Amino acid sequence: MVQHPPAQRPPSLLLSTGRCFIIPPYLLRRLARQDAPQFSAAARAAKEALSHVRSVQSARTSPVPAAPPGLREAQPGLPNRSIYDAAGSENLSGKLVRKEGSPESGDLSTDEAYSGLGNTHRLFVEIFGRNSIDGGGLPLDATVHFGKLYDNAFWDGRQMVFGDGDGEVFERFTRSLSVIGHELTHGVTQYSAGLAYRNQAGAINESVSDVFGALVEQYVKRQSVTESSWLIGEGLFTAQVGGFALRSMKAPGTAYDDDVLGKDPQPDSMDSYVRTSADNGGVHINSGIPNRAFYLTAESLGGNAWGAPGQIWYDTLTGGSLPATATFSVFARATAASAVELFGSGSAEHDAVRKAWETVKVKL
């Protein structure tokens, strides 16, 4: 793997990467409109979560700092985790309930968060040589039991935050390792490429988080490309929902089809690209296109996706060449260039990347 220093971004470009939520606003809006008695708690929770998303987005007025130069040169080390309990409040400091090296707390959300943070740190250290989220040993903090029946999880630019779910549609958000890996990867993107959270750049931002969220889960389970489900957020839905997960990287648009939530709207190629002003220009919707490109690359190469495919995507993200407003084509060309740099022109890896983007109709 070619090592590059993290890309430097002006502070203004870090604003849009501060807080990124796992549940898209279009799902929350649909859920908020439900009037069936069996989903009354879910509807109330969705309305509150939507209000929180809007207030957070309107409050993005201060930049998130990058890692100091000296820290970015630090060698990978052990994680430094702290888990706080908000106890149903929206206080992010909360009560410290588990710190690095301490035994299990007995609270499921606390221990799942602790484990998920550690496993994500482990993937980035052991496979990509990255010293925590910022490349400089950033402590990994998380708050659990945030809000009352809070329907979301998010990276706020400095730490992870997990709601407990409403219990009717969504389970607790610490339950899915791919969700934890996804949200922490928003931090990696924040401290490297600094991709804007809007339009195609925002969809790439979301997709990269899905990629490494899936890789964390696969790495922990030691799953090959063919053994993995390629689902993001598997286990988040209750038994009342007709669906498997929030998204499918293998087959975008098939993760759920439910009377309450509707049908998964993700396209699997540019032929069905969704043009919308909602969802920051469709960042959670159109991420299905680059998601499938990564899956197709991994499928072509076989073995473990955290190997060559993961190295190519990581090198692209951290190499310093991506503009903050990268389009799908710009990102595709960058992955092809990384494949050439890592494995050579005309290599199996280069061919797999090129063919994957051609399949999803993104021009190189």
Coordinates of C-alpha atoms in Angstrom, one line a residue:
M1 CA 0.0 0.0 0.0
V2 CA 1.3 3.4 -0.9
Q3 CA 1.4 5.7 2.1
H4 CA 0.4 9.3 1.8
P5 CA 0.0 12.1 4.4
P6 CA -3.6 13.1 5.0
A7 CA -4.8 15.8 2.6
Q8 CA -5.0 19.3 3.9
R9 CA -8.3 21.1 3.6
P10 CA -9.3 24.7 4.3
P11 CA -11.5 24.8 7.5
S12 CA -14.5 25.9 5.5
L13 CA -14.5 22.6 3.7
L14 CA -14.8 20.7 7.0
L15 CA -18.1 22.1 7.8
S16 CA -20.2 19.7 5.8
T17 CA -18.4 16.7 7.1
G18 CA -19.1 17.5 10.8
R19 CA -22.3 15.5 11.5
C20 CA -23.5 12.7 9.3
F21 CA -26.5 10.5 10.2
I22 CA -27.0 6.9 9.4
I23 CA -30.8 7.1 8.8
P24 CA -31.6 9.2 5.8
P25 CA -34.2 12.1 6.2
Y26 CA -36.5 10.6 3.5
L27 CA -36.9 7.5 5.7
L28 CA -37.6 9.6 8.8
R29 CA -40.1 11.7 6.9
R30 CA -42.0 8.7 5.7
L31 CA -42.1 7.2 9.2
A32 CA -43.2 10.5 10.7
R33 CA -46.3 10.5 8.6
Q34 CA -47.5 7.1 9.9
D35 CA -50.8 7.3 11.9
A36 CA -51.2 3.5 12.6
P37 CA -51.5 2.9 16.3
Q38 CA -48.8 0.2 16.2
F39 CA -46.3 2.8 14.9
S40 CA -47.3 5.7 17.1
A41 CA -44.0 5.7 19.1
A42 CA -42.0 5.3 15.9
A43 CA -43.8 8.3 14.3
R44 CA -43.1 10.5 17.3
A45 CA -39.5 9.4 17.4
A46 CA -39.1 10.1 13.7
K47 CA -40.5 13.6 14.0
E48 CA -38.0 14.3 16.9
A49 CA -35.1 12.8 14.9
L50 CA -36.0 15.0 11.9
S51 CA -36.1 18.1 14.1
H52 CA -32.7 17.2 15.4
V53 CA -31.2 16.7 11.9
R54 CA -32.5 20.1 10.9
S55 CA -31.2 21.9 14.0
V56 CA -27.8 20.2 13.6
Q57 CA -27.5 21.2 9.9
S58 CA -28.5 24.8 10.6
A59 CA -25.9 25.0 13.5
R60 CA -22.9 24.1 11.3
T61 CA -21.1 27.4 11.8
S62 CA -17.8 26.4 13.2
P63 CA -15.1 24.2 11.5
V64 CA -13.9 20.9 12.8
P65 CA -10.2 21.0 13.4
A66 CA -7.7 18.8 11.6
A67 CA -5.1 16.8 13.4
P68 CA -1.9 18.7 14.2
P69 CA 1.0 17.9 11.9
G70 CA 3.1 16.2 14.6
L71 CA 0.2 13.9 15.5
R72 CA -0.4 12.9 11.9
E73 CA 3.1 11.4 11.8
A74 CA 2.5 9.2 14.9
Q75 CA 2.8 5.4 14.5
P76 CA -0.4 3.3 14.9
G77 CA -1.1 2.4 18.4
L78 CA -3.8 1.0 20.7
P79 CA -7.3 2.5 20.8
N80 CA -8.2 4.9 23.5
R81 CA -12.0 4.5 24.1
S82 CA -14.4 6.2 26.4
I83 CA -18.1 5.4 26.5
Y84 CA -20.6 7.9 28.0
D85 CA -24.2 7.3 29.0
A86 CA -26.6 10.2 28.2
A87 CA -29.4 8.4 30.1
G88 CA -32.1 9.6 27.7
S89 CA -30.9 13.2 27.6
E90 CA -29.2 15.0 24.7
N91 CA -26.1 15.7 26.8
L92 CA -23.1 14.3 25.0
S93 CA -20.8 14.3 28.0
G94 CA -23.1 12.2 30.1
K95 CA -21.7 9.8 32.6
L96 CA -18.5 7.9 31.8
V97 CA -19.5 4.2 32.0
R98 CA -16.6 2.4 30.4
K99 CA -13.1 3.4 29.5
E100 CA -10.2 1.8 27.7
G101 CA -9.2 -1.5 29.3
S102 CA -12.1 -1.7 31.8
P103 CA -14.3 -4.8 31.9
E104 CA -17.7 -5.1 30.3
S105 CA -20.3 -2.8 31.9
G106 CA -23.3 -5.1 31.6
D107 CA -25.1 -2.6 29.5
L108 CA -25.6 -3.9 26.0
S109 CA -25.4 -0.6 24.2
T110 CA -22.3 0.5 26.1
D111 CA -20.4 -2.8 25.4
E112 CA -21.5 -2.9 21.8
A113 CA -20.2 0.6 21.2
Y114 CA -17.0 -0.2 23.0
S115 CA -16.4 -3.3 20.8
G116 CA -17.5 -1.6 17.6
L117 CA -15.1 1.4 18.1
G118 CA -12.3 -1.1 18.9
N119 CA -13.0 -3.2 15.8
T120 CA -13.1 -0.2 13.5
H121 CA -9.8 1.0 15.0
R122 CA -8.3 -2.4 14.5
L123 CA -9.2 -2.6 10.8
F124 CA -7.6 0.8 10.0
V125 CA -4.5 0.0 12.1
E126 CA -3.9 -3.6 11.0
I127 CA -4.9 -3.3 7.3
F128 CA -4.2 0.3 6.4
G129 CA -1.6 1.4 9.0
R130 CA -3.8 4.3 10.1
N131 CA -3.4 5.6 13.6
S132 CA -7.0 6.0 14.6
I133 CA -9.6 8.2 12.8
D134 CA -7.5 11.2 12.3
G135 CA -4.3 9.4 11.6
G136 CA -2.8 10.8 14.8
G137 CA -4.2 8.6 17.6
L138 CA -7.5 10.4 18.1
P139 CA -9.3 9.1 21.2
L140 CA -12.5 7.3 20.4
D141 CA -15.4 8.6 22.3
A142 CA -19.1 7.6 22.1
T143 CA -22.3 8.5 23.8
V144 CA -25.0 5.9 24.1
H145 CA -28.7 6.1 25.2
F146 CA -28.9 9.5 23.5
G147 CA -32.4 11.1 23.6
K148 CA -35.6 9.3 24.2
L149 CA -36.3 6.5 21.7
Y150 CA -33.9 8.4 19.4
D151 CA -34.0 7.0 15.8
N152 CA -30.4 7.6 14.6
A153 CA -26.7 7.4 15.1
F154 CA -24.2 9.9 14.0
W155 CA -20.6 11.1 13.9
D156 CA -20.6 14.7 15.1
G157 CA -17.1 15.6 14.0
R158 CA -15.5 14.6 17.2
Q159 CA -17.3 11.5 18.6
M160 CA -20.0 8.9 18.0
V161 CA -23.6 9.2 19.2
F162 CA -26.1 6.4 19.4
G163 CA -29.8 6.4 19.9
D164 CA -31.8 3.5 21.3
G165 CA -34.3 3.3 18.5
D166 CA -38.1 3.5 18.8
G167 CA -38.6 -0.3 19.3
E168 CA -41.3 -0.5 16.7
V169 CA -39.3 0.1 13.5
F170 CA -35.7 0.6 14.7
E171 CA -33.7 -1.4 17.2
R172 CA -30.8 0.1 19.2
F173 CA -28.2 1.6 16.9
T174 CA -25.2 0.0 18.5
R175 CA -26.5 -3.4 17.3
S176 CA -25.0 -3.1 13.8
L177 CA -21.2 -3.1 13.5
S178 CA -21.4 -1.9 9.9
V179 CA -23.2 1.2 11.2
I180 CA -20.5 1.9 13.7
G181 CA -17.8 1.4 11.1
H182 CA -19.8 3.6 8.6
E183 CA -20.1 6.5 11.0
L184 CA -16.5 6.4 12.2
T185 CA -15.3 6.4 8.5
H186 CA -17.0 9.8 8.1
G187 CA -14.3 10.9 10.6
V188 CA -11.6 9.4 8.4
T189 CA -13.0 11.2 5.4
Q190 CA -13.2 14.4 7.4
Y191 CA -9.5 14.2 8.2
S192 CA -8.4 13.1 4.8
A193 CA -10.3 13.9 1.6
G194 CA -12.7 16.3 3.3
L195 CA -15.4 15.5 0.8
A196 CA -18.3 17.9 0.7
Y197 CA -21.6 16.5 2.0
R198 CA -23.8 17.4 -1.0
N199 CA -24.6 16.0 -4.5
Q200 CA -22.2 13.5 -6.0
A201 CA -19.3 14.3 -3.6
G202 CA -21.7 13.7 -0.7
A203 CA -22.8 10.4 -2.2
I204 CA -19.1 9.4 -2.5
N205 CA -18.7 10.4 1.2
E206 CA -21.6 8.2 2.1
S207 CA -20.4 5.3 -0.1
V208 CA -16.9 5.4 1.3
S209 CA -18.4 5.1 4.8
D210 CA -20.5 2.1 3.6
V211 CA -17.4 0.5 2.0
F212 CA -15.3 0.6 5.2
G213 CA -18.4 -0.1 7.4
A214 CA -18.8 -3.3 5.4
L215 CA -15.0 -4.1 5.6
V216 CA -15.0 -3.7 9.4
E217 CA -17.8 -6.3 9.6
Q218 CA -16.1 -8.6 7.1
Y219 CA -12.7 -8.3 8.8
V220 CA -14.1 -9.2 12.3
K221 CA -16.0 -12.1 10.9
R222 CA -13.2 -13.1 8.6
Q223 CA -15.7 -13.3 5.7
S224 CA -14.7 -13.6 2.0
V225 CA -16.3 -11.5 -0.7
T226 CA -18.8 -14.4 -1.4
E227 CA -19.5 -15.0 2.3
S228 CA -20.5 -11.4 3.2
S229 CA -24.1 -10.2 3.0
W230 CA -22.9 -6.7 1.8
L231 CA -25.7 -5.2 3.9
I232 CA -25.3 -1.9 5.8
G233 CA -27.3 -1.7 9.0
E234 CA -28.3 -5.4 9.1
G235 CA -30.3 -6.0 12.3
L236 CA -31.5 -2.5 12.8
F237 CA -35.1 -3.2 11.7
T238 CA -37.5 -4.9 14.1
A239 CA -39.5 -7.9 13.0
Q240 CA -42.4 -5.6 11.9
V241 CA -40.4 -4.2 9.0
G242 CA -40.2 -6.0 5.6
G243 CA -36.5 -5.6 5.0
F244 CA -33.0 -6.8 5.7
A245 CA -31.0 -3.6 6.2
L246 CA -30.7 0.1 5.3
R247 CA -28.7 -0.6 2.1
S248 CA -27.3 -3.4 0.0
M249 CA -24.0 -2.8 -1.7
K250 CA -24.3 -5.9 -3.7
A251 CA -27.8 -5.1 -5.1
P252 CA -28.7 -1.4 -4.4
G253 CA -32.5 -0.9 -4.3
T254 CA -33.3 -4.3 -2.7
A255 CA -32.5 -3.8 1.1
Y256 CA -36.2 -3.2 2.0
D257 CA -39.7 -3.1 0.6
D258 CA -42.1 -2.3 3.3
D259 CA -45.6 -0.8 3.7
V260 CA -44.3 1.7 6.3
L261 CA -40.9 2.6 5.0
G262 CA -41.6 2.1 1.3
K263 CA -39.1 0.6 -1.2
D264 CA -35.4 1.1 -1.1
P265 CA -34.8 3.9 -3.6
Q266 CA -31.1 3.4 -4.3
P267 CA -30.1 3.1 -8.0
D268 CA -27.5 0.6 -9.1
S269 CA -26.2 2.5 -12.1
M270 CA -26.2 6.0 -13.7
D271 CA -29.2 4.9 -15.8
S272 CA -31.4 5.4 -12.8
Y273 CA -29.5 8.2 -11.1
V274 CA -31.9 10.3 -8.8
R275 CA -31.8 14.0 -9.3
T276 CA -33.2 15.6 -6.2
S277 CA -32.6 18.6 -3.9
A278 CA -33.7 16.5 -0.9
D279 CA -31.2 14.5 1.2
N280 CA -28.4 17.1 0.4
G281 CA -28.8 16.3 -3.3
G282 CA -29.4 12.5 -2.8
V283 CA -26.3 11.6 -0.8
H284 CA -27.9 8.5 0.8
I285 CA -29.7 7.5 -2.4
N286 CA -27.1 7.8 -5.1
S287 CA -24.4 6.3 -3.0
G288 CA -25.8 3.0 -4.3
I289 CA -23.9 3.6 -7.6
P290 CA -20.3 3.8 -6.2
N291 CA -21.3 1.2 -3.6
R292 CA -22.0 -1.3 -6.4
A293 CA -18.8 -0.4 -8.2
F294 CA -16.8 -1.3 -5.1
Y295 CA -18.7 -4.6 -4.7
L296 CA -18.1 -5.5 -8.4
T297 CA -14.4 -4.8 -8.0
A298 CA -14.3 -7.0 -4.9
E299 CA -16.4 -9.7 -6.6
S300 CA -14.1 -9.7 -9.7
L301 CA -10.9 -10.1 -7.5
G302 CA -12.4 -12.6 -5.0
G303 CA -10.8 -13.4 -1.6
N304 CA -11.1 -10.7 1.0
A305 CA -12.4 -7.3 0.1
W306 CA -10.2 -5.6 2.7
G307 CA -7.2 -6.7 0.5
A308 CA -6.7 -5.1 -2.9
P309 CA -10.1 -3.4 -3.3
G310 CA -9.9 -1.9 0.2
Q311 CA -6.4 -0.7 -0.4
I312 CA -7.3 0.9 -3.6
W313 CA -10.3 2.8 -2.1
Y314 CA -8.3 3.8 1.0
D315 CA -5.4 5.1 -1.1
T316 CA -7.9 7.1 -3.2
L317 CA -9.5 8.6 -0.1
T318 CA -6.3 9.5 1.6
G319 CA -3.9 10.2 -1.3
G320 CA -4.5 13.9 -1.4
S321 CA -5.7 14.1 -5.0
L322 CA -9.5 14.2 -4.6
P323 CA -11.1 17.6 -4.7
A324 CA -13.7 18.2 -2.0
T325 CA -16.4 18.5 -4.7
A326 CA -15.4 15.3 -6.6
T327 CA -17.9 13.8 -9.0
F328 CA -18.4 10.1 -9.6
S329 CA -16.3 10.3 -12.7
V330 CA -13.5 12.1 -10.9
F331 CA -13.6 9.5 -8.1
A332 CA -13.7 6.6 -10.6
R333 CA -10.6 7.9 -12.4
A334 CA -8.9 8.3 -9.0
T335 CA -9.6 4.7 -8.0
A336 CA -8.2 3.6 -11.4
A337 CA -5.1 5.7 -10.9
S338 CA -4.6 4.2 -7.4
A339 CA -5.0 0.7 -8.9
V340 CA -2.3 1.4 -11.4
E341 CA 0.0 2.9 -8.7
L342 CA -0.5 0.0 -6.4
F343 CA -0.7 -2.9 -8.8
G344 CA 0.3 -1.7 -12.3
S345 CA -1.4 -0.8 -15.5
G346 CA -3.4 -3.6 -17.0
S347 CA -3.2 -5.7 -13.8
A348 CA -6.2 -7.7 -12.7
E349 CA -6.9 -5.1 -10.0
H350 CA -6.8 -2.2 -12.6
D351 CA -9.1 -4.1 -14.9
A352 CA -11.5 -5.0 -12.1
V353 CA -11.8 -1.3 -11.1
R354 CA -12.2 -0.1 -14.7
K355 CA -14.9 -2.8 -15.5
A356 CA -16.8 -2.1 -12.3
W357 CA -17.2 1.6 -13.1
E358 CA -18.2 0.8 -16.7
T359 CA -20.9 -1.6 -15.4
V360 CA -22.5 1.1 -13.3
K361 CA -22.2 3.5 -16.3
V362 CA -19.8 6.0 -14.7
K363 CA -17.4 7.3 -17.3
L364 CA -13.7 7.1 -16.5

